[in-house]
Amino acid sequence: MIFFTADLHFGHENIIKYCNRPFKSAGEMNAILIKNWNNTIGPDDEVYILGDLTMGSAEDAHRYLSCLQGKKYLIRGNHDKFLDKFEPYMDDFEWVKDYYVLRPGGFEWKKKYRVLEYEGHRIVLFHYPILEWDCYFRGAIHLYGHIHNNRKSGIRLPNHMGLAYNVGVDLHDFHPVSLRDILKLASKAKKQKEDS
């Protein structure tokens, strides 16, 4: 299985206030995020983290990652400064990139764009929401984080923007989102567009 998540902000006390998260402390938030992750993700599952894992140190990031199941890939977010000193722990991730595209066709590499295909769907991964992305007009899906809450994302990135979905924990009951669920959302959106 493949999963996506963003904006975990492990150890960040102020994110509780900024995003109105239902936790009394960063410690409680960390424990719930880890529990939800491990109840959802198996050891062989792949998880694409679309930025903002933690604002803590490299050692903090390593400690959080060592508690989380699955193969982890990181799309760098604006708060992932721990990466500047993360060299000793780079094995915690399969890779770290700024931008990535999952492509259909059973995980085939296309060297020009460092792109990967999956089940006939091209999925663009970036920490930030973008107005237009690779194959936007051919039904490609864009997954992002960064803007946190649903109310704010509805204002800042209207639904008419295409197949773009915020996979941040604030919108998904503090759980990772499966590729299967993303593809269901995209299929429903495409059907609605065809029917209108």
CSV table of N, CA and C in Angstrom, one decimal, residues 28-173:
chain,number,residue,atom,x,y,z
A,28,GLU,N,1.3,14.9,23.9
A,28,GLU,CA,0.1,14.2,23.5
A,28,GLU,C,-0.1,14.1,22.0
A,29,MET,N,0.1,15.2,21.3
A,29,MET,CA,0.0,15.2,19.9
A,29,MET,C,1.0,14.2,19.2
A,30,ASN,N,2.2,14.2,19.7
A,30,ASN,CA,3.2,13.2,19.1
A,30,ASN,C,2.7,11.8,19.3
A,31,ALA,N,2.2,11.5,20.5
A,31,ALA,CA,1.8,10.1,20.8
A,31,ALA,C,0.6,9.7,19.9
A,32,ILE,N,-0.4,10.6,19.7
A,32,ILE,CA,-1.5,10.3,18.8
A,32,ILE,C,-1.1,10.2,17.4
A,33,LEU,N,-0.2,11.1,16.9
A,33,LEU,CA,0.3,11.0,15.5
A,33,LEU,C,1.0,9.6,15.3
A,34,ILE,N,1.8,9.2,16.2
A,34,ILE,CA,2.6,8.0,16.1
A,34,ILE,C,1.6,6.8,16.1
A,35,LYS,N,0.6,6.8,17.1
A,35,LYS,CA,-0.4,5.7,17.2
A,35,LYS,C,-1.2,5.6,15.9
A,36,ASN,N,-1.7,6.7,15.4
A,36,ASN,CA,-2.5,6.7,14.2
A,36,ASN,C,-1.7,6.2,13.0
A,37,TRP,N,-0.5,6.7,12.9
A,37,TRP,CA,0.4,6.2,11.8
A,37,TRP,C,0.6,4.7,11.9
A,38,ASN,N,1.0,4.2,13.0
A,38,ASN,CA,1.3,2.8,13.1
A,38,ASN,C,0.0,1.9,13.1
A,39,ASN,N,-1.1,2.4,13.4
A,39,ASN,CA,-2.4,1.7,13.2
A,39,ASN,C,-2.8,1.6,11.7
A,40,THR,N,-2.3,2.5,10.9
A,40,THR,CA,-2.6,2.6,9.5
A,40,THR,C,-1.6,2.0,8.6
A,41,ILE,N,-0.3,2.2,8.9
A,41,ILE,CA,0.8,1.8,8.1
A,41,ILE,C,1.4,0.5,8.5
A,42,GLY,N,1.7,-0.4,7.6
A,42,GLY,CA,2.4,-1.6,7.9
A,42,GLY,C,3.9,-1.5,7.6
A,43,PRO,N,4.7,-2.5,8.0
A,43,PRO,CA,6.1,-2.4,7.8
A,43,PRO,C,6.6,-2.3,6.4
A,44,ASP,N,5.8,-2.9,5.5
A,44,ASP,CA,6.2,-2.8,4.0
A,44,ASP,C,5.4,-1.8,3.2
A,45,ASP,N,4.6,-1.0,3.9
A,45,ASP,CA,3.9,0.1,3.2
A,45,ASP,C,4.8,1.2,2.9
A,46,GLU,N,4.5,2.0,1.9
A,46,GLU,CA,5.3,3.2,1.5
A,46,GLU,C,4.5,4.4,1.9
A,47,VAL,N,5.2,5.4,2.5
A,47,VAL,CA,4.6,6.6,3.0
A,47,VAL,C,5.4,7.8,2.4
A,48,TYR,N,4.7,8.7,1.7
A,48,TYR,CA,5.2,9.9,1.1
A,48,TYR,C,4.8,11.0,2.1
A,49,ILE,N,5.8,11.6,2.8
A,49,ILE,CA,5.6,12.7,3.7
A,49,ILE,C,5.8,14.0,2.9
A,50,LEU,N,4.8,14.8,2.7
A,50,LEU,CA,4.9,16.0,1.9
A,50,LEU,C,5.2,17.2,2.7
A,51,GLY,N,6.2,17.1,3.5
A,51,GLY,CA,6.8,18.2,4.2
A,51,GLY,C,6.4,18.4,5.6
A,52,ASP,N,7.2,19.2,6.3
A,52,ASP,CA,7.0,19.6,7.7
A,52,ASP,C,6.8,18.5,8.7
A,53,LEU,N,7.8,17.6,8.7
A,53,LEU,CA,7.8,16.5,9.6
A,53,LEU,C,7.9,17.1,11.0
A,54,THR,N,8.9,17.9,11.2
A,54,THR,CA,9.2,18.5,12.5
A,54,THR,C,10.0,19.8,12.4
A,55,MET,N,9.9,20.7,13.3
A,55,MET,CA,10.7,21.9,13.4
A,55,MET,C,11.9,21.6,14.3
A,56,GLY,N,11.9,20.4,14.9
A,56,GLY,CA,13.0,20.1,15.8
A,56,GLY,C,14.3,19.8,15.2
A,57,SER,N,15.2,19.3,16.0
A,57,SER,CA,16.6,19.0,15.5
A,57,SER,C,16.6,17.7,14.7
A,58,ALA,N,17.8,17.4,14.1
A,58,ALA,CA,18.0,16.2,13.4
A,58,ALA,C,17.8,15.0,14.3
A,59,GLU,N,18.3,15.1,15.6
A,59,GLU,CA,18.1,14.0,16.5
A,59,GLU,C,16.6,13.8,16.8
A,60,ASP,N,15.9,14.9,17.0
A,60,ASP,CA,14.4,14.8,17.2
A,60,ASP,C,13.7,14.1,16.0
A,61,ALA,N,14.1,14.5,14.8
A,61,ALA,CA,13.5,13.9,13.6
A,61,ALA,C,13.8,12.4,13.6
A,62,HIS,N,15.0,12.0,13.8
A,62,HIS,CA,15.4,10.6,13.9
A,62,HIS,C,14.6,9.8,14.9
A,63,ARG,N,14.4,10.4,16.1
A,63,ARG,CA,13.7,9.7,17.1
A,63,ARG,C,12.2,9.5,16.7
A,64,TYR,N,11.6,10.5,16.1
A,64,TYR,CA,10.2,10.4,15.7
A,64,TYR,C,10.1,9.3,14.6
A,65,LEU,N,11.0,9.4,13.6
A,65,LEU,CA,11.0,8.5,12.5
A,65,LEU,C,11.2,7.0,12.9
A,66,SER,N,12.0,6.8,13.9
A,66,SER,CA,12.3,5.5,14.4
A,66,SER,C,11.1,4.8,15.0
A,67,CYS,N,10.1,5.6,15.4
A,67,CYS,CA,8.8,5.1,16.0
A,67,CYS,C,7.8,4.8,14.9
A,68,LEU,N,8.0,5.2,13.6
A,68,LEU,CA,7.0,5.1,12.6
A,68,LEU,C,7.3,3.9,11.6
A,69,GLN,N,6.3,3.1,11.4
A,69,GLN,CA,6.4,2.0,10.5
A,69,GLN,C,6.5,2.4,9.0
A,70,GLY,N,6.9,1.5,8.2
A,70,GLY,CA,6.9,1.7,6.7
A,70,GLY,C,8.1,2.3,6.2
A,71,LYS,N,8.2,2.3,4.8
A,71,LYS,CA,9.3,2.9,4.1
A,71,LYS,C,8.9,4.4,3.8
A,72,LYS,N,9.7,5.3,4.3
A,72,LYS,CA,9.4,6.7,4.3
A,72,LYS,C,10.2,7.5,3.2
A,73,TYR,N,9.4,8.3,2.5
A,73,TYR,CA,10.0,9.2,1.5
A,73,TYR,C,9.6,10.6,1.9
A,74,LEU,N,10.5,11.6,1.8
A,74,LEU,CA,10.2,12.9,2.2
A,74,LEU,C,10.3,13.9,1.1
A,75,ILE,N,9.2,14.7,0.9
A,75,ILE,CA,9.2,15.8,0.0
A,75,ILE,C,9.5,17.0,1.0
A,76,ARG,N,10.6,17.7,0.8
A,76,ARG,CA,11.0,18.7,1.7
A,76,ARG,C,10.0,19.8,1.9
A,77,GLY,N,9.7,20.2,3.1
A,77,GLY,CA,8.8,21.3,3.4
A,77,GLY,C,9.6,22.5,4.0
A,78,ASN,N,8.9,23.6,4.1
A,78,ASN,CA,9.6,24.8,4.5
A,78,ASN,C,10.1,24.8,6.0
A,79,HIS,N,9.6,23.9,6.8
A,79,HIS,CA,10.0,23.8,8.2
A,79,HIS,C,11.0,22.6,8.4
A,80,ASP,N,11.4,21.9,7.4
A,80,ASP,CA,12.2,20.7,7.6
A,80,ASP,C,13.7,21.1,7.6
A,81,LYS,N,14.0,22.0,8.5
A,81,LYS,CA,15.4,22.5,8.7
A,81,LYS,C,16.3,21.4,9.3
A,82,PHE,N,15.7,20.4,9.9
A,82,PHE,CA,16.5,19.4,10.5
A,82,PHE,C,17.4,18.7,9.4
A,83,LEU,N,17.0,18.8,8.2
A,83,LEU,CA,17.7,18.1,7.1
A,83,LEU,C,19.1,18.7,6.9
A,84,ASP,N,19.4,19.9,7.4
A,84,ASP,CA,20.7,20.5,7.3
A,84,ASP,C,21.7,19.7,8.0
A,85,LYS,N,21.3,19.0,9.1
A,85,LYS,CA,22.3,18.3,9.9
A,85,LYS,C,21.8,16.8,10.0
A,86,PHE,N,21.1,16.3,9.0
A,86,PHE,CA,20.5,15.0,9.1
A,86,PHE,C,21.4,13.9,8.5
A,87,GLU,N,22.6,14.2,8.0
A,87,GLU,CA,23.4,13.2,7.3
A,87,GLU,C,23.6,11.9,8.0
A,88,PRO,N,23.8,11.9,9.3
A,88,PRO,CA,24.0,10.6,10.0
A,88,PRO,C,22.7,9.7,10.0
A,89,TYR,N,21.6,10.3,9.7
A,89,TYR,CA,20.3,9.5,9.8
A,89,TYR,C,19.6,9.4,8.5
A,90,MET,N,20.3,9.7,7.4
A,90,MET,CA,19.6,9.6,6.1
A,90,MET,C,19.0,8.3,5.7
A,91,ASP,N,19.5,7.2,6.3
A,91,ASP,CA,18.8,5.9,6.1
A,91,ASP,C,17.4,5.8,6.6
A,92,ASP,N,17.0,6.8,7.4
A,92,ASP,CA,15.6,6.8,7.9
A,92,ASP,C,14.6,7.0,6.7
A,93,PHE,N,15.1,7.6,5.6
A,93,PHE,CA,14.3,7.9,4.4
A,93,PHE,C,14.8,7.0,3.3
A,94,GLU,N,13.9,6.6,2.4
A,94,GLU,CA,14.3,6.0,1.1
A,94,GLU,C,15.0,7.1,0.2
A,95,TRP,N,14.4,8.2,0.2
A,95,TRP,CA,15.0,9.4,-0.4
A,95,TRP,C,14.3,10.7,0.1
A,96,VAL,N,15.0,11.8,-0.2
A,96,VAL,CA,14.4,13.2,0.1
A,96,VAL,C,14.5,14.0,-1.1
A,97,LYS,N,13.4,14.6,-1.5
A,97,LYS,CA,13.4,15.4,-2.8
A,97,LYS,C,12.5,16.6,-2.5
A,98,ASP,N,12.6,17.6,-3.4
A,98,ASP,CA,11.8,18.8,-3.3
A,98,ASP,C,10.5,18.7,-4.0
A,99,TYR,N,10.4,17.8,-5.1
A,99,TYR,CA,9.3,17.7,-5.9
A,99,TYR,C,9.4,16.3,-6.5
A,100,TYR,N,8.2,15.6,-6.7
A,100,TYR,CA,8.3,14.3,-7.2
A,100,TYR,C,6.9,13.9,-7.9
A,101,VAL,N,7.0,13.1,-8.9
A,101,VAL,CA,5.8,12.7,-9.6
A,101,VAL,C,5.7,11.1,-9.7
A,102,LEU,N,4.6,10.6,-9.1
A,102,LEU,CA,4.3,9.2,-9.3
A,102,LEU,C,3.5,9.1,-10.6
A,103,ARG,N,3.9,8.1,-11.4
A,103,ARG,CA,3.3,8.0,-12.7
A,103,ARG,C,2.8,6.6,-12.9
A,104,PRO,N,1.8,6.4,-13.8
A,104,PRO,CA,1.2,5.1,-14.0
A,104,PRO,C,2.2,4.1,-14.7
A,105,GLY,N,1.9,2.8,-14.6
A,105,GLY,CA,2.7,1.9,-15.4
A,105,GLY,C,3.6,1.0,-14.5
A,106,GLY,N,3.3,0.8,-13.3
A,106,GLY,CA,4.0,-0.2,-12.5
A,106,GLY,C,5.4,0.3,-12.1
A,107,PHE,N,5.5,1.5,-11.7
A,107,PHE,CA,6.8,2.1,-11.2
A,107,PHE,C,7.9,2.0,-12.2
A,108,GLU,N,7.7,2.7,-13.3
A,108,GLU,CA,8.7,2.8,-14.4
A,108,GLU,C,9.3,4.2,-14.3
A,109,TRP,N,10.7,4.2,-14.4
A,109,TRP,CA,11.4,5.5,-14.3
A,109,TRP,C,11.4,6.2,-15.6
A,110,LYS,N,11.2,7.5,-15.6
A,110,LYS,CA,11.4,8.3,-16.8
A,110,LYS,C,12.5,9.3,-16.3
A,111,LYS,N,13.7,9.1,-16.8
A,111,LYS,CA,14.9,9.9,-16.3
A,111,LYS,C,14.8,11.4,-16.4
A,112,LYS,N,14.2,11.9,-17.5
A,112,LYS,CA,14.1,13.3,-17.7
A,112,LYS,C,13.5,14.0,-16.6
A,113,TYR,N,12.4,13.5,-16.0
A,113,TYR,CA,11.7,14.2,-14.9
A,113,TYR,C,11.8,13.5,-13.6
A,114,ARG,N,12.6,12.5,-13.5
A,114,ARG,CA,12.7,11.6,-12.3
A,114,ARG,C,11.3,11.3,-11.8
A,115,VAL,N,10.5,10.7,-12.7
A,115,VAL,CA,9.1,10.5,-12.5
A,115,VAL,C,8.8,9.0,-12.4
A,116,LEU,N,7.8,8.7,-11.6
A,116,LEU,CA,7.4,7.3,-11.4
A,116,LEU,C,5.9,7.2,-11.7
A,117,GLU,N,5.5,6.1,-12.4
A,117,GLU,CA,4.1,6.0,-12.8
A,117,GLU,C,3.4,4.9,-11.9
A,118,TYR,N,2.1,5.1,-11.7
A,118,TYR,CA,1.3,4.2,-10.9
A,118,TYR,C,-0.1,4.1,-11.4
A,119,GLU,N,-0.6,2.9,-11.7
A,119,GLU,CA,-1.9,2.5,-12.0
A,119,GLU,C,-2.6,3.5,-12.9
A,120,GLY,N,-2.0,4.0,-14.0
A,120,GLY,CA,-2.6,4.9,-14.9
A,120,GLY,C,-2.8,6.3,-14.5
A,121,HIS,N,-2.3,6.6,-13.3
A,121,HIS,CA,-2.5,8.0,-12.8
A,121,HIS,C,-1.1,8.6,-12.5
A,122,ARG,N,-1.0,9.8,-12.9
A,122,ARG,CA,0.2,10.6,-12.6
A,122,ARG,C,-0.2,11.5,-11.4
A,123,ILE,N,0.7,11.4,-10.4
A,123,ILE,CA,0.4,12.1,-9.1
A,123,ILE,C,1.6,13.0,-8.8
A,124,VAL,N,1.4,14.2,-8.8
A,124,VAL,CA,2.4,15.2,-8.5
A,124,VAL,C,2.5,15.5,-7.0
A,125,LEU,N,3.7,15.3,-6.4
A,125,LEU,CA,3.9,15.5,-5.0
A,125,LEU,C,4.7,16.8,-4.8
A,126,PHE,N,4.2,17.7,-4.0
A,126,PHE,CA,4.9,18.9,-3.7
A,126,PHE,C,4.4,19.4,-2.3
A,127,HIS,N,5.3,20.0,-1.5
A,127,HIS,CA,4.8,20.5,-0.2
A,127,HIS,C,3.7,21.6,-0.4
A,128,TYR,N,3.9,22.4,-1.4
A,128,TYR,CA,3.1,23.6,-1.6
A,128,TYR,C,2.0,23.3,-2.6
A,129,PRO,N,0.8,23.9,-2.5
A,129,PRO,CA,-0.2,23.8,-3.5
A,129,PRO,C,0.2,24.7,-4.7
A,130,ILE,N,0.0,24.1,-5.9
A,130,ILE,CA,0.4,24.9,-7.1
A,130,ILE,C,-0.8,25.0,-8.0
A,131,LEU,N,-0.8,26.0,-8.9
A,131,LEU,CA,-2.0,26.3,-9.7
A,131,LEU,C,-2.1,25.3,-10.9
A,132,GLU,N,-0.9,24.9,-11.4
A,132,GLU,CA,-0.9,24.0,-12.5
A,132,GLU,C,0.3,23.1,-12.4
A,133,TRP,N,0.2,21.8,-12.8
A,133,TRP,CA,1.3,20.8,-12.6
A,133,TRP,C,1.4,19.9,-13.8
A,134,ASP,N,2.4,19.1,-13.8
A,134,ASP,CA,2.7,18.2,-14.9
A,134,ASP,C,1.4,17.4,-15.3
A,135,CYS,N,1.0,17.5,-16.6
A,135,CYS,CA,-0.2,16.8,-17.1
A,135,CYS,C,-1.5,17.2,-16.4
A,136,TYR,N,-1.6,18.5,-16.0
A,136,TYR,CA,-2.8,19.0,-15.3
A,136,TYR,C,-4.0,18.8,-16.2
A,137,PHE,N,-3.8,19.1,-17.5
A,137,PHE,CA,-5.0,19.0,-18.5
A,137,PHE,C,-5.2,17.5,-18.9
A,138,ARG,N,-4.5,16.6,-18.4
A,138,ARG,CA,-4.7,15.2,-18.8
A,138,ARG,C,-5.1,14.4,-17.6
A,139,GLY,N,-5.6,15.0,-16.5
A,139,GLY,CA,-6.1,14.3,-15.4
A,139,GLY,C,-5.1,14.0,-14.3
A,140,ALA,N,-3.9,14.6,-14.3
A,140,ALA,CA,-3.0,14.3,-13.3
A,140,ALA,C,-3.5,14.9,-11.9
A,141,ILE,N,-3.1,14.2,-10.9
A,141,ILE,CA,-3.5,14.6,-9.5
A,141,ILE,C,-2.3,15.3,-8.8
A,142,HIS,N,-2.7,16.3,-8.1
A,142,HIS,CA,-1.6,17.0,-7.3
A,142,HIS,C,-1.9,16.9,-5.8
A,143,LEU,N,-1.0,16.4,-5.1
A,143,LEU,CA,-1.1,16.3,-3.6
A,143,LEU,C,-0.1,17.2,-3.0
A,144,TYR,N,-0.6,17.9,-1.9
A,144,TYR,CA,0.2,18.9,-1.2
A,144,TYR,C,-0.1,18.9,0.3
A,145,GLY,N,0.6,19.8,1.0
A,145,GLY,CA,0.3,20.1,2.4
A,145,GLY,C,0.4,21.6,2.6
A,146,HIS,N,1.1,22.0,3.6
A,146,HIS,CA,1.5,23.4,3.8
A,146,HIS,C,0.4,24.3,4.4
A,147,ILE,N,-0.8,24.2,3.9
A,147,ILE,CA,-1.8,25.2,4.3
A,147,ILE,C,-2.7,24.7,5.4
A,148,HIS,N,-2.5,23.5,5.8
A,148,HIS,CA,-3.1,23.0,7.1
A,148,HIS,C,-4.7,22.9,7.0
A,149,ASN,N,-5.4,23.7,7.6
A,149,ASN,CA,-6.8,23.5,7.9
A,149,ASN,C,-7.7,23.6,6.7
A,150,ASN,N,-8.8,22.9,6.7
A,150,ASN,CA,-9.8,22.8,5.7
A,150,ASN,C,-10.4,24.2,5.3
A,151,ARG,N,-10.8,24.9,6.3
A,151,ARG,CA,-11.4,26.2,6.1
A,151,ARG,C,-10.4,27.1,5.4
A,152,LYS,N,-9.2,27.1,5.8
A,152,LYS,CA,-8.2,28.0,5.1
A,152,LYS,C,-7.9,27.5,3.7
A,153,SER,N,-7.8,26.1,3.5
A,153,SER,CA,-7.4,25.6,2.2
A,153,SER,C,-8.6,25.9,1.2
A,154,GLY,N,-9.8,25.9,1.8
A,154,GLY,CA,-11.0,26.2,0.9
A,154,GLY,C,-10.9,27.6,0.4
A,155,ILE,N,-10.4,28.5,1.2
A,155,ILE,CA,-10.3,29.9,0.8
A,155,ILE,C,-9.1,30.1,-0.1
A,156,ARG,N,-8.0,29.5,0.3
A,156,ARG,CA,-6.8,29.7,-0.4
A,156,ARG,C,-6.6,28.9,-1.7
A,157,LEU,N,-7.3,27.8,-1.8
A,157,LEU,CA,-7.1,26.9,-3.0
A,157,LEU,C,-8.5,26.4,-3.3
A,158,PRO,N,-9.3,27.1,-4.1
A,158,PRO,CA,-10.7,26.7,-4.4
A,158,PRO,C,-10.7,25.4,-5.1
A,159,ASN,N,-11.9,24.7,-5.0
A,159,ASN,CA,-12.1,23.4,-5.6
A,159,ASN,C,-12.0,23.4,-7.1
A,160,HIS,N,-12.2,24.5,-7.7
A,160,HIS,CA,-12.2,24.5,-9.2
A,160,HIS,C,-10.8,24.5,-9.7
A,161,MET,N,-9.8,24.3,-8.8
A,161,MET,CA,-8.4,24.3,-9.3
A,161,MET,C,-8.0,23.0,-9.9
A,162,GLY,N,-8.9,22.0,-10.0
A,162,GLY,CA,-8.6,20.7,-10.6
A,162,GLY,C,-8.4,19.6,-9.5
A,163,LEU,N,-7.7,18.6,-9.9
A,163,LEU,CA,-7.6,17.4,-9.0
A,163,LEU,C,-6.4,17.6,-8.0
A,164,ALA,N,-6.6,18.5,-7.1
A,164,ALA,CA,-5.6,18.9,-6.1
A,164,ALA,C,-6.2,18.5,-4.7
A,165,TYR,N,-5.4,17.8,-3.9
A,165,TYR,CA,-5.9,17.4,-2.6
A,165,TYR,C,-4.8,17.7,-1.5
A,166,ASN,N,-5.3,18.3,-0.4
A,166,ASN,CA,-4.4,18.5,0.7
A,166,ASN,C,-4.4,17.2,1.5
A,167,VAL,N,-3.2,16.6,1.7
A,167,VAL,CA,-3.1,15.4,2.5
A,167,VAL,C,-2.5,15.6,3.9
A,168,GLY,N,-2.6,16.9,4.3
A,168,GLY,CA,-2.1,17.2,5.7
A,168,GLY,C,-3.0,16.6,6.8
A,169,VAL,N,-2.3,16.3,7.9
A,169,VAL,CA,-3.0,15.6,9.0
A,169,VAL,C,-4.2,16.3,9.6
A,170,ASP,N,-4.1,17.7,9.5
A,170,ASP,CA,-5.2,18.4,10.0
A,170,ASP,C,-6.6,18.2,9.3
A,171,LEU,N,-6.5,17.7,8.1
A,171,LEU,CA,-7.7,17.4,7.3
A,171,LEU,C,-8.1,16.0,7.3
A,172,HIS,N,-7.3,15.1,7.9
A,172,HIS,CA,-7.6,13.7,7.8
A,172,HIS,C,-7.5,13.0,9.2
A,173,ASP,N,-8.1,13.7,10.2
A,173,ASP,CA,-8.2,13.1,11.5
A,173,ASP,C,-6.8,12.6,12.0
